[in-house]
mmCIF file of C-alpha atoms in Angstrom:
data_model
loop_
_atom_site.group_PDB
_atom_site.id
_atom_site.type_symbol
_atom_site.label_atom_id
_atom_site.label_comp_id
_atom_site.label_asym_id
_atom_site.label_seq_id
_atom_site.Cartn_x
_atom_site.Cartn_y
_atom_site.Cartn_z
ATOM 1 C CA MET A 215 17.555 -6.894 -1.212
ATOM 2 C CA THR A 216 19.741 -6.679 -4.296
ATOM 3 C CA VAL A 217 22.089 -3.706 -4.242
ATOM 4 C CA VAL A 218 22.593 -2.293 -7.736
ATOM 5 C CA ALA A 219 25.341 0.219 -8.488
ATOM 6 C CA LEU A 220 24.848 2.252 -11.654
ATOM 7 C CA LEU A 221 28.129 3.708 -12.895
ATOM 8 C CA LEU A 222 28.351 7.331 -14.041
ATOM 9 C CA PHE A 223 31.363 8.613 -15.964
ATOM 10 C CA GLU A 224 32.275 11.570 -18.185
ATOM 11 C CA GLY A 225 30.404 11.429 -21.467
ATOM 12 C CA CYS A 226 28.233 8.453 -20.518
ATOM 13 C CA ASP A 227 24.915 8.057 -22.268
ATOM 14 C CA VAL A 228 22.315 9.241 -19.826
ATOM 15 C CA MET A 229 19.482 6.976 -20.969
ATOM 16 C CA ASP A 230 21.722 3.947 -20.422
ATOM 17 C CA VAL A 231 21.857 4.891 -16.743
ATOM 18 C CA THR A 232 18.403 6.311 -16.188
ATOM 19 C CA GLY A 233 16.478 3.570 -17.991
ATOM 20 C CA PRO A 234 17.585 0.856 -15.528
ATOM 21 C CA TYR A 235 17.428 3.394 -12.653
ATOM 22 C CA GLU A 236 13.775 4.140 -13.309
ATOM 23 C CA VAL A 237 12.870 0.478 -13.853
ATOM 24 C CA LEU A 238 14.369 -0.595 -10.526
ATOM 25 C CA LEU A 239 12.828 2.315 -8.618
ATOM 26 C CA THR A 240 9.441 1.567 -10.166
ATOM 27 C CA ALA A 241 9.746 -2.123 -9.232
ATOM 28 C CA ASN A 242 10.416 -1.028 -5.654
ATOM 29 C CA ARG A 243 7.433 1.300 -5.679
ATOM 30 C CA LEU A 244 5.110 -1.424 -6.913
ATOM 31 C CA ALA A 245 6.543 -3.910 -4.399
ATOM 32 C CA SER A 246 5.736 -1.407 -1.675
ATOM 33 C CA ARG A 247 2.120 -1.184 -2.913
ATOM 34 C CA TRP A 248 1.922 -4.981 -3.018
ATOM 35 C CA VAL A 249 3.278 -5.070 0.545
ATOM 36 C CA VAL A 250 6.163 -7.340 -0.421
ATOM 37 C CA ASP A 251 9.861 -6.831 0.302
ATOM 38 C CA LEU A 252 11.574 -4.133 -1.741
ATOM 39 C CA PRO A 253 13.691 -6.012 -4.276
ATOM 40 C CA PHE A 254 16.383 -3.359 -4.888
ATOM 41 C CA GLU A 255 18.598 -0.735 -3.400
ATOM 42 C CA VAL A 256 19.453 1.601 -6.254
ATOM 43 C CA ARG A 257 22.761 3.459 -6.062
ATOM 44 C CA THR A 258 24.444 5.790 -8.494
ATOM 45 C CA VAL A 259 28.233 5.963 -8.258
ATOM 46 C CA SER A 260 31.120 7.529 -10.161
ATOM 47 C CA LEU A 261 34.767 6.526 -10.336
ATOM 48 C CA ASP A 262 35.879 9.029 -7.709
ATOM 49 C CA GLY A 263 32.527 9.971 -6.195
ATOM 50 C CA ARG A 264 32.393 13.350 -7.890
ATOM 51 C CA ALA A 265 29.845 14.701 -10.348
ATOM 52 C CA VAL A 266 30.331 13.995 -14.049
ATOM 53 C CA VAL A 267 28.978 15.605 -17.207
ATOM 54 C CA ALA A 268 27.014 13.188 -19.357
ATOM 55 C CA TYR A 269 26.867 13.236 -23.144
ATOM 56 C CA GLY A 270 24.904 16.334 -24.120
ATOM 57 C CA GLY A 271 25.908 18.473 -21.145
ATOM 58 C CA LEU A 272 23.665 17.297 -18.295
ATOM 59 C CA GLY A 273 25.546 17.088 -14.999
ATOM 60 C CA LEU A 274 25.073 13.962 -12.878
ATOM 61 C CA THR A 275 25.937 13.758 -9.187
ATOM 62 C CA PRO A 276 26.093 10.223 -7.760
ATOM 63 C CA SER A 277 23.956 9.406 -4.739
ATOM 64 C CA HIS A 278 26.508 6.933 -3.322
ATOM 65 C CA GLY A 279 29.939 8.342 -3.983
ATOM 66 C CA ALA A 280 32.839 6.371 -5.413
ATOM 67 C CA LEU A 281 32.593 3.003 -7.135
ATOM 68 C CA HIS A 282 35.376 1.540 -4.971
ATOM 69 C CA ASP A 283 33.345 2.303 -1.849
ATOM 70 C CA ASN A 284 30.449 0.191 -3.161
ATOM 71 C CA HIS A 285 32.003 -3.262 -3.327
ATOM 72 C CA ASP A 286 29.096 -4.550 -1.282
ATOM 73 C CA ALA A 287 26.914 -4.068 -4.355
ATOM 74 C CA HIS A 288 25.567 -7.241 -5.936
ATOM 75 C CA GLN A 289 25.129 -5.878 -9.429
ATOM 76 C CA LEU A 290 27.133 -3.317 -11.382
ATOM 77 C CA VAL A 291 25.580 -1.610 -14.418
ATOM 78 C CA VAL A 292 27.993 -0.010 -16.907
ATOM 79 C CA PRO A 293 26.410 2.395 -19.418
ATOM 80 C CA GLY A 294 27.683 3.070 -22.903
ATOM 81 C CA LEU A 295 29.067 6.213 -24.452
ATOM 82 C CA ILE A 296 29.094 7.833 -27.874
ATOM 83 C CA ASP A 297 32.817 8.583 -27.972
ATOM 84 C CA LEU A 298 33.779 4.940 -27.594
ATOM 85 C CA ASP A 299 37.397 5.468 -28.636
ATOM 86 C CA ALA A 300 37.865 7.904 -25.756
ATOM 87 C CA GLY A 301 36.258 5.480 -23.322
ATOM 88 C CA MET A 302 38.366 2.530 -24.421
ATOM 89 C CA ALA A 303 41.518 4.632 -24.112
ATOM 90 C CA ASP A 304 40.591 5.835 -20.602
ATOM 91 C CA ARG A 305 42.654 3.540 -18.368
ATOM 92 C CA VAL A 306 41.213 4.993 -15.165
ATOM 93 C CA LEU A 307 37.720 4.092 -16.363
ATOM 94 C CA VAL A 308 38.614 0.625 -17.652
ATOM 95 C CA ASP A 309 40.749 -0.235 -14.620
ATOM 96 C CA GLY A 310 38.030 1.011 -12.278
ATOM 97 C CA ILE A 311 35.486 -1.281 -13.924
ATOM 98 C CA ALA A 312 37.940 -4.195 -13.837
ATOM 99 C CA ARG A 313 38.640 -3.730 -10.130
ATOM 100 C CA ALA A 314 34.940 -3.435 -9.316
ATOM 101 C CA GLY A 315 34.233 -6.538 -11.395
ATOM 102 C CA ALA A 316 36.631 -8.503 -9.214
ATOM 103 C CA HIS A 317 34.461 -7.765 -6.158
ATOM 104 C CA ILE A 318 30.957 -7.502 -7.605
ATOM 105 C CA ASP A 319 29.693 -10.849 -8.842
ATOM 106 C CA ARG A 320 27.139 -9.753 -11.383
ATOM 107 C CA VAL A 321 27.901 -7.230 -14.092
ATOM 108 C CA ALA A 322 25.659 -5.700 -16.743
ATOM 109 C CA SER A 323 26.245 -3.322 -19.603
ATOM 110 C CA VAL A 324 23.976 -1.144 -21.692
ATOM 111 C CA CYS A 325 24.671 -0.251 -25.333
ATOM 112 C CA THR A 326 28.397 0.274 -25.985
ATOM 113 C CA GLY A 327 29.150 -0.411 -22.317
ATOM 114 C CA ALA A 328 29.834 -3.960 -23.541
ATOM 115 C CA PHE A 329 33.094 -2.679 -25.053
ATOM 116 C CA LEU A 330 34.142 -1.386 -21.631
ATOM 117 C CA LEU A 331 33.344 -4.777 -20.061
ATOM 118 C CA GLU A 332 35.471 -6.469 -22.730
ATOM 119 C CA ALA A 333 38.327 -3.999 -22.189
ATOM 120 C CA ALA A 334 38.053 -4.680 -18.437
ATOM 121 C CA GLY A 335 38.320 -8.423 -19.017
ATOM 122 C CA LEU A 336 34.805 -9.094 -17.745
ATOM 123 C CA LEU A 337 33.109 -10.469 -20.867
ATOM 124 C CA GLY A 338 33.126 -14.238 -21.096
ATOM 125 C CA ASP A 339 33.216 -16.586 -24.075
ATOM 126 C CA GLY A 340 29.441 -16.919 -24.459
ATOM 127 C CA GLU A 341 26.755 -14.685 -25.870
ATOM 128 C CA ALA A 342 26.938 -10.909 -25.699
ATOM 129 C CA THR A 343 25.213 -7.991 -27.353
ATOM 130 C CA THR A 344 25.613 -4.240 -27.784
ATOM 131 C CA HIS A 345 24.066 -1.535 -29.956
ATOM 132 C CA TRP A 346 23.123 -3.260 -33.241
ATOM 133 C CA GLU A 347 25.278 -0.825 -35.181
ATOM 134 C CA ASP A 348 28.360 -1.708 -33.147
ATOM 135 C CA ALA A 349 27.881 -5.480 -32.965
ATOM 136 C CA PRO A 350 30.356 -6.262 -35.799
ATOM 137 C CA ALA A 351 33.065 -4.195 -34.079
ATOM 138 C CA LEU A 352 32.428 -5.923 -30.739
ATOM 139 C CA ALA A 353 32.560 -9.349 -32.426
ATOM 140 C CA GLU A 354 35.917 -8.411 -33.932
ATOM 141 C CA LEU A 355 37.243 -7.059 -30.646
ATOM 142 C CA ARG A 356 36.186 -10.206 -28.783
ATOM 143 C CA GLY A 357 37.375 -12.684 -31.408
ATOM 144 C CA ARG A 358 35.356 -15.403 -29.679
ATOM 145 C CA GLY A 359 31.856 -16.265 -28.516
ATOM 146 C CA VAL A 360 28.631 -15.158 -30.163
ATOM 147 C CA THR A 361 27.935 -11.431 -30.519
ATOM 148 C CA ARG A 362 24.262 -10.853 -31.306
ATOM 149 C CA ASP A 363 22.549 -7.847 -32.851
ATOM 150 C CA ASP A 364 18.972 -9.139 -32.726
ATOM 151 C CA VAL A 365 18.193 -9.251 -28.991
ATOM 152 C CA ARG A 366 17.678 -6.619 -26.313
ATOM 153 C CA TRP A 367 19.797 -8.475 -23.802
ATOM 154 C CA ALA A 368 22.124 -11.499 -23.724
ATOM 155 C CA ILE A 369 23.100 -13.603 -20.728
ATOM 156 C CA ASP A 370 26.483 -15.278 -20.188
ATOM 157 C CA GLY A 371 26.647 -16.600 -16.642
ATOM 158 C CA ASP A 372 26.725 -13.596 -14.340
ATOM 159 C CA VAL A 373 27.281 -11.110 -17.135
ATOM 160 C CA ILE A 374 24.324 -9.500 -18.894
ATOM 161 C CA THR A 375 24.860 -7.239 -21.883
ATOM 162 C CA SER A 376 22.105 -5.231 -23.513
ATOM 163 C CA GLY A 377 21.430 -3.505 -26.817
ATOM 164 C CA GLY A 378 21.195 0.149 -27.729
ATOM 165 C CA LEU A 379 19.962 2.790 -25.299
ATOM 166 C CA SER A 380 16.327 1.919 -24.552
ATOM 167 C CA SER A 381 17.240 -1.791 -24.505
ATOM 168 C CA GLY A 382 18.730 -1.100 -21.080
ATOM 169 C CA ILE A 383 15.125 -0.751 -19.909
ATOM 170 C CA ALA A 384 14.347 -4.238 -21.228
ATOM 171 C CA MET A 385 17.466 -5.656 -19.569
ATOM 172 C CA ALA A 386 16.568 -4.065 -16.243
ATOM 173 C CA LEU A 387 13.090 -5.583 -16.464
ATOM 174 C CA HIS A 388 14.849 -8.938 -16.817
ATOM 175 C CA LEU A 389 16.743 -8.164 -13.595
ATOM 176 C CA VAL A 390 13.406 -7.499 -11.906
ATOM 177 C CA GLU A 391 12.143 -10.854 -13.154
ATOM 178 C CA GLN A 392 15.279 -12.624 -11.875
ATOM 179 C CA VAL A 393 15.132 -11.017 -8.440
ATOM 180 C CA ALA A 394 11.394 -10.686 -7.830
ATOM 181 C CA GLY A 395 9.566 -12.776 -10.407
ATOM 182 C CA ARG A 396 7.709 -12.315 -13.658
ATOM 183 C CA PRO A 397 4.535 -10.652 -12.289
ATOM 184 C CA LEU A 398 6.438 -7.730 -10.784
ATOM 185 C CA ALA A 399 8.535 -7.382 -13.965
ATOM 186 C CA GLU A 400 5.424 -7.248 -16.138
ATOM 187 C CA ALA A 401 3.697 -4.800 -13.792
ATOM 188 C CA THR A 402 6.804 -2.614 -13.871
ATOM 189 C CA ALA A 403 6.837 -2.591 -17.684
ATOM 190 C CA ALA A 404 3.169 -1.557 -17.683
ATOM 191 C CA GLN A 405 3.812 1.102 -15.053
ATOM 192 C CA ILE A 406 6.514 2.763 -17.139
ATOM 193 C CA ASP A 407 4.471 2.317 -20.354
ATOM 194 C CA TYR A 408 7.182 0.205 -21.977
ATOM 195 C CA VAL A 409 6.652 -2.562 -24.542
ATOM 196 C CA TRP A 410 8.860 -5.313 -23.097
ATOM 197 C CA THR A 411 10.274 -7.764 -25.617
ATOM 198 C CA LEU A 412 13.426 -9.889 -25.744
ATOM 199 C CA GLU A 413 13.895 -9.482 -29.475
ATOM 200 C CA ARG A 414 14.424 -6.130 -31.092
ATOM 201 C CA GLY A 415 11.621 -4.358 -32.962
ATOM 202 C CA MET B 80 17.170 25.159 -35.112
ATOM 203 C CA THR B 81 14.521 24.456 -32.487
ATOM 204 C CA VAL B 82 15.685 25.281 -28.977
ATOM 205 C CA VAL B 83 14.244 22.846 -26.440
ATOM 206 C CA ALA B 84 14.432 23.537 -22.693
ATOM 207 C CA LEU B 85 13.988 20.480 -20.482
ATOM 208 C CA LEU B 86 12.955 21.474 -16.964
ATOM 209 C CA LEU B 87 14.618 19.875 -13.929
ATOM 210 C CA PHE B 88 13.123 20.236 -10.451
ATOM 211 C CA GLU B 89 13.380 18.562 -7.032
ATOM 212 C CA GLY B 90 11.921 15.068 -7.159
ATOM 213 C CA CYS B 91 11.313 15.051 -10.909
ATOM 214 C CA ASP B 92 11.206 11.698 -12.646
ATOM 215 C CA VAL B 93 14.526 11.314 -14.364
ATOM 216 C CA MET B 94 13.324 9.212 -17.293
ATOM 217 C CA ASP B 95 10.772 11.892 -18.151
ATOM 218 C CA VAL B 96 13.680 14.271 -18.728
ATOM 219 C CA THR B 97 16.310 11.948 -20.148
ATOM 220 C CA GLY B 98 14.034 10.120 -22.595
ATOM 221 C CA PRO B 99 13.322 13.262 -24.645
ATOM 222 C CA TYR B 100 16.925 14.474 -24.019
ATOM 223 C CA GLU B 101 18.397 11.345 -25.599
ATOM 224 C CA VAL B 102 15.915 11.324 -28.483
ATOM 225 C CA LEU B 103 16.709 14.915 -29.468
ATOM 226 C CA LEU B 104 20.486 14.411 -29.136
ATOM 227 C CA THR B 105 20.267 11.252 -31.232
ATOM 228 C CA ALA B 106 18.248 13.064 -33.916
ATOM 229 C CA ASN B 107 20.994 15.702 -34.018
ATOM 230 C CA ARG B 108 23.698 13.041 -34.304
ATOM 231 C CA LEU B 109 21.932 11.334 -37.200
ATOM 232 C CA ALA B 110 21.297 14.693 -38.902
ATOM 233 C CA SER B 111 25.022 15.356 -38.663
ATOM 234 C CA ARG B 112 25.733 12.010 -40.353
ATOM 235 C CA TRP B 113 23.194 12.788 -43.048
ATOM 236 C CA VAL B 114 24.866 16.180 -43.548
ATOM 237 C CA VAL B 115 21.634 18.077 -42.925
ATOM 238 C CA ASP B 116 21.043 20.959 -40.489
ATOM 239 C CA LEU B 117 20.928 19.999 -36.823
ATOM 240 C CA PRO B 118 17.249 20.191 -35.859
ATOM 241 C CA PHE B 119 17.657 20.890 -32.119
ATOM 242 C CA GLU B 120 19.544 22.722 -29.448
ATOM 243 C CA VAL B 121 19.003 20.718 -26.275
ATOM 244 C CA ARG B 122 19.148 22.601 -22.980
ATOM 245 C CA THR B 123 18.544 21.446 -19.447
ATOM 246 C CA VAL B 124 17.374 24.132 -17.018
ATOM 247 C CA SER B 125 16.147 24.362 -13.436
ATOM 248 C CA LEU B 126 13.974 26.974 -11.754
ATOM 249 C CA ASP B 127 16.918 28.878 -10.280
ATOM 250 C CA GLY B 128 19.774 27.399 -12.313
ATOM 251 C CA ARG B 129 21.038 25.265 -9.451
ATOM 252 C CA ALA B 130 21.368 21.482 -9.250
ATOM 253 C CA VAL B 131 18.368 19.445 -8.095
ATOM 254 C CA VAL B 132 17.981 15.942 -6.711
ATOM 255 C CA ALA B 133 15.718 13.777 -8.842
ATOM 256 C CA TYR B 134 13.411 11.062 -7.517
ATOM 257 C CA GLY B 135 15.642 8.239 -6.301
ATOM 258 C CA GLY B 136 18.587 10.392 -5.273
ATOM 259 C CA LEU B 137 20.439 11.148 -8.518
ATOM 260 C CA GLY B 138 21.673 14.728 -8.663
ATOM 261 C CA LEU B 139 21.068 16.701 -11.858
ATOM 262 C CA THR B 140 22.933 19.871 -12.788
ATOM 263 C CA PRO B 141 21.376 21.896 -15.625
ATOM 264 C CA SER B 142 23.540 22.738 -18.618
ATOM 265 C CA HIS B 143 21.812 26.091 -19.217
ATOM 266 C CA GLY B 144 21.064 27.596 -15.836
ATOM 267 C CA ALA B 145 17.729 29.084 -14.848
ATOM 268 C CA LEU B 146 14.443 28.639 -16.700
ATOM 269 C CA HIS B 147 13.777 32.391 -16.730
ATOM 270 C CA ASP B 148 17.035 32.966 -18.607
ATOM 271 C CA ASN B 149 15.855 30.669 -21.405
ATOM 272 C CA HIS B 150 12.830 32.522 -22.741
ATOM 273 C CA ASP B 151 14.342 32.290 -26.207
ATOM 274 C CA ALA B 152 13.555 28.556 -26.148
ATOM 275 C CA HIS B 153 10.895 27.410 -28.610
ATOM 276 C CA GLN B 154 9.777 24.354 -26.693
ATOM 277 C CA LEU B 155 9.534 23.686 -22.965
ATOM 278 C CA VAL B 156 9.350 20.111 -21.683
ATOM 279 C CA VAL B 157 7.947 19.612 -18.162
ATOM 280 C CA PRO B 158 8.599 16.182 -16.605
ATOM 281 C CA GLY B 159 6.371 14.457 -14.097
ATOM 282 C CA LEU B 160 6.990 13.504 -10.501
ATOM 283 C CA ILE B 161 5.917 10.755 -8.134
ATOM 284 C CA ASP B 162 4.958 13.019 -5.236
ATOM 285 C CA LEU B 163 2.370 14.880 -7.266
ATOM 286 C CA ASP B 164 0.700 16.491 -4.243
ATOM 287 C CA ALA B 165 3.994 18.139 -3.317
ATOM 288 C CA GLY B 166 4.513 19.340 -6.872
ATOM 289 C CA MET B 167 1.010 20.797 -7.172
ATOM 290 C CA ALA B 168 1.457 22.614 -3.846
ATOM 291 C CA ASP B 169 4.827 24.076 -4.879
ATOM 292 C CA ARG B 170 3.896 27.607 -5.945
ATOM 293 C CA VAL B 171 7.458 28.436 -7.010
ATOM 294 C CA LEU B 172 7.402 25.490 -9.396
ATOM 295 C CA VAL B 173 3.906 26.118 -10.758
ATOM 296 C CA ASP B 174 4.427 29.878 -11.092
ATOM 297 C CA GLY B 175 7.791 29.313 -12.783
ATOM 298 C CA ILE B 176 6.151 27.077 -15.373
ATOM 299 C CA ALA B 177 3.301 29.558 -15.854
ATOM 300 C CA ARG B 178 5.703 32.459 -16.419
ATOM 301 C CA ALA B 179 7.811 30.434 -18.850
ATOM 302 C CA GLY B 180 4.671 29.348 -20.684
ATOM 303 C CA ALA B 181 3.818 32.987 -21.310
ATOM 304 C CA HIS B 182 7.064 33.433 -23.271
ATOM 305 C CA ILE B 183 7.645 29.987 -24.782
ATOM 306 C CA ASP B 184 5.070 29.180 -27.456
ATOM 307 C CA ARG B 185 5.160 25.383 -27.386
ATOM 308 C CA VAL B 186 4.886 23.378 -24.194
ATOM 309 C CA ALA B 187 5.090 19.640 -23.608
ATOM 310 C CA SER B 188 4.654 17.450 -20.562
ATOM 311 C CA VAL B 189 5.675 13.903 -19.756
ATOM 312 C CA CYS B 190 3.715 11.637 -17.389
ATOM 313 C CA THR B 191 2.250 13.566 -14.437
ATOM 314 C CA GLY B 192 3.837 16.764 -15.776
ATOM 315 C CA ALA B 193 0.393 17.333 -17.333
ATOM 316 C CA PHE B 194 -0.925 18.167 -13.843
ATOM 317 C CA LEU B 195 1.719 20.881 -13.529
ATOM 318 C CA LEU B 196 0.715 22.314 -16.927
ATOM 319 C CA GLU B 197 -2.910 22.370 -15.779
ATOM 320 C CA ALA B 198 -1.984 24.039 -12.484
ATOM 321 C CA ALA B 199 0.031 26.604 -14.458
ATOM 322 C CA GLY B 200 -2.958 27.379 -16.669
ATOM 323 C CA LEU B 201 -1.285 26.043 -19.805
ATOM 324 C CA LEU B 202 -3.550 23.112 -20.687
ATOM 325 C CA GLY B 203 -6.265 23.974 -23.194
ATOM 326 C CA ASP B 204 -9.752 22.598 -23.678
ATOM 327 C CA GLY B 205 -8.813 19.878 -26.154
ATOM 328 C CA GLU B 206 -7.178 16.478 -25.806
ATOM 329 C CA ALA B 207 -4.581 15.730 -23.148
ATOM 330 C CA THR B 208 -2.989 12.660 -21.642
ATOM 331 C CA THR B 209 -0.881 11.631 -18.648
ATOM 332 C CA HIS B 210 0.164 8.372 -17.001
ATOM 333 C CA TRP B 211 -2.744 5.949 -17.608
ATOM 334 C CA GLU B 212 -3.115 5.443 -13.867
ATOM 335 C CA ASP B 213 -3.591 9.161 -13.252
ATOM 336 C CA ALA B 214 -5.861 9.947 -16.218
ATOM 337 C CA PRO B 215 -9.115 9.885 -14.178
ATOM 338 C CA ALA B 216 -7.638 12.348 -11.670
ATOM 339 C CA LEU B 217 -6.464 14.668 -14.452
ATOM 340 C CA ALA B 218 -9.892 14.508 -16.110
ATOM 341 C CA GLU B 219 -11.487 15.506 -12.805
ATOM 342 C CA LEU B 220 -8.991 18.305 -12.222
ATOM 343 C CA ARG B 221 -9.550 19.700 -15.735
ATOM 344 C CA GLY B 222 -13.323 19.347 -15.720
ATOM 345 C CA ARG B 223 -13.336 19.893 -19.487
ATOM 346 C CA GLY B 224 -11.859 18.544 -22.732
ATOM 347 C CA VAL B 225 -10.919 14.933 -23.392
ATOM 348 C CA THR B 226 -8.366 13.240 -21.163
ATOM 349 C CA ARG B 227 -7.090 10.051 -22.810
ATOM 350 C CA ASP B 228 -5.389 7.033 -21.265
ATOM 351 C CA ASP B 229 -4.826 5.052 -24.461
ATOM 352 C CA VAL B 230 -2.261 7.114 -26.362
ATOM 353 C CA ARG B 231 1.420 7.908 -25.839
ATOM 354 C CA TRP B 232 0.961 11.568 -26.671
ATOM 355 C CA ALA B 233 -1.920 13.976 -27.314
ATOM 356 C CA ILE B 234 -1.828 17.264 -29.215
ATOM 357 C CA ASP B 235 -3.884 20.358 -28.430
ATOM 358 C CA GLY B 236 -2.623 23.259 -30.505
ATOM 359 C CA ASP B 237 0.849 24.106 -29.231
ATOM 360 C CA VAL B 238 0.562 21.898 -26.153
ATOM 361 C CA ILE B 239 1.653 18.269 -26.284
ATOM 362 C CA THR B 240 1.089 15.974 -23.314
ATOM 363 C CA SER B 241 2.471 12.453 -23.088
ATOM 364 C CA GLY B 242 1.794 9.282 -21.147
ATOM 365 C CA GLY B 243 3.793 7.516 -18.483
ATOM 366 C CA LEU B 244 7.569 7.660 -18.313
ATOM 367 C CA SER B 245 8.832 5.942 -21.471
ATOM 368 C CA SER B 246 5.996 7.569 -23.455
ATOM 369 C CA GLY B 247 8.081 10.738 -23.271
ATOM 370 C CA ILE B 248 10.411 9.014 -25.724
ATOM 371 C CA ALA B 249 7.492 8.512 -28.127
ATOM 372 C CA MET B 250 6.411 12.136 -27.728
ATOM 373 C CA ALA B 251 9.940 13.381 -28.396
ATOM 374 C CA LEU B 252 10.072 11.281 -31.560
ATOM 375 C CA HIS B 253 6.922 13.109 -32.633
ATOM 376 C CA LEU B 254 8.762 16.412 -32.062
ATOM 377 C CA VAL B 255 11.547 15.130 -34.312
ATOM 378 C CA GLU B 256 8.957 14.309 -36.977
ATOM 379 C CA GLN B 257 7.387 17.781 -36.670
ATOM 380 C CA VAL B 258 10.702 19.612 -36.903
ATOM 381 C CA ALA B 259 12.736 17.414 -39.249
ATOM 382 C CA GLY B 260 10.365 14.951 -40.910
ATOM 383 C CA ARG B 261 9.329 11.339 -40.597
ATOM 384 C CA PRO B 262 12.506 9.682 -41.988
ATOM 385 C CA LEU B 263 14.717 11.241 -39.293
ATOM 386 C CA ALA B 264 12.166 10.390 -36.584
ATOM 387 C CA GLU B 265 12.051 6.754 -37.684
ATOM 388 C CA ALA B 266 15.842 6.550 -37.941
ATOM 389 C CA THR B 267 16.105 8.024 -34.440
ATOM 390 C CA ALA B 268 13.694 5.426 -33.029
ATOM 391 C CA ALA B 269 15.776 2.660 -34.639
ATOM 392 C CA GLN B 270 18.992 4.197 -33.347
ATOM 393 C CA ILE B 271 17.786 4.170 -29.747
ATOM 394 C CA ASP B 272 16.218 0.701 -30.195
ATOM 395 C CA TYR B 273 12.746 1.970 -29.343
ATOM 396 C CA VAL B 274 9.449 0.588 -30.645
ATOM 397 C CA TRP B 275 7.683 3.787 -31.665
ATOM 398 C CA THR B 276 3.888 3.676 -31.571
ATOM 399 C CA LEU B 277 1.182 6.292 -30.992
ATOM 400 C CA GLU B 278 -1.084 3.945 -29.094
ATOM 401 C CA ARG B 279 -0.034 2.288 -25.872
ATOM 402 C CA GLY B 280 1.121 -1.337 -25.806
#
């Protein structure tokens, strides 16, 4: 079973978290119907284990406490945020992601979460993506590699970045494919009524 | 400004809430860029104003307290849930939706939320939809009208029902079109990287 920790923080974009959350839970539900092993344990965590207020005012309380207590997770998912300047300047947030990245092998971002991975020193020199609107800024920040604005997710070793908001759903379906195979990933996409494509639009 | 109340309850499907939430917030953000009036006020509410635990364990705290304190809302959005039997048997939930429906003119559901609208006496005799897998059961429960499994949303007067999970995003984009016009709805779909279609897949 792959343990996935979805990070919550102040001002995070709620669809970036809940898209992957729902995909992984749905994959589990279908696996249960198919009488195969559940592929995922889905955890929500925050930096200090406390509730946060997401962008738009919805409060989110993590199911599994503090990020630093979840180093047994196999996959970390970092959502994006609208006020990116505030996020990049938040050393507690960036340092928390960096420390978790040192223990958790596989890291993913959704939308502008790619900027937080870069700030945390977790993005490599290969391909990455982010929200199409922010791709030029991420390319400039990185100063290396290939930053794409035409795909829903990009893979660079153990780091997966994904595009804007609903692209996190597409990326999570890729995680289902990696962990449990293409049939379950396609059934999950159908179950959540999502048109699953690698390329945007 | 159209005031939209998104209902949270125990075991609700989080994407059913956060899909429309993110669409409406994004439409507002783009309207602000375009220097036009903000089309929406986005509220999250629960039956008694307290936090709930969504399906999968994520805690949700409403930004605007109790449903019955939000009768000035113009649009109510009722999400679905996995344990539909429990939801249909929950008289507090069904009665709360029924009472709100008496004051709030326009009602929408996402996924199996359509069953809750039916139980609350809010579905009419026209077209409705729900998750494709549950459409036969909804048709049987209604015993009238047309229950579709091939569209992302269906309109019956002031009641809009939508299909499974991510179809709530499509339905919310339709609300943006109704309130603020097609160009903003299309720009919102592009901004959240969502392929917006009326018909499924």
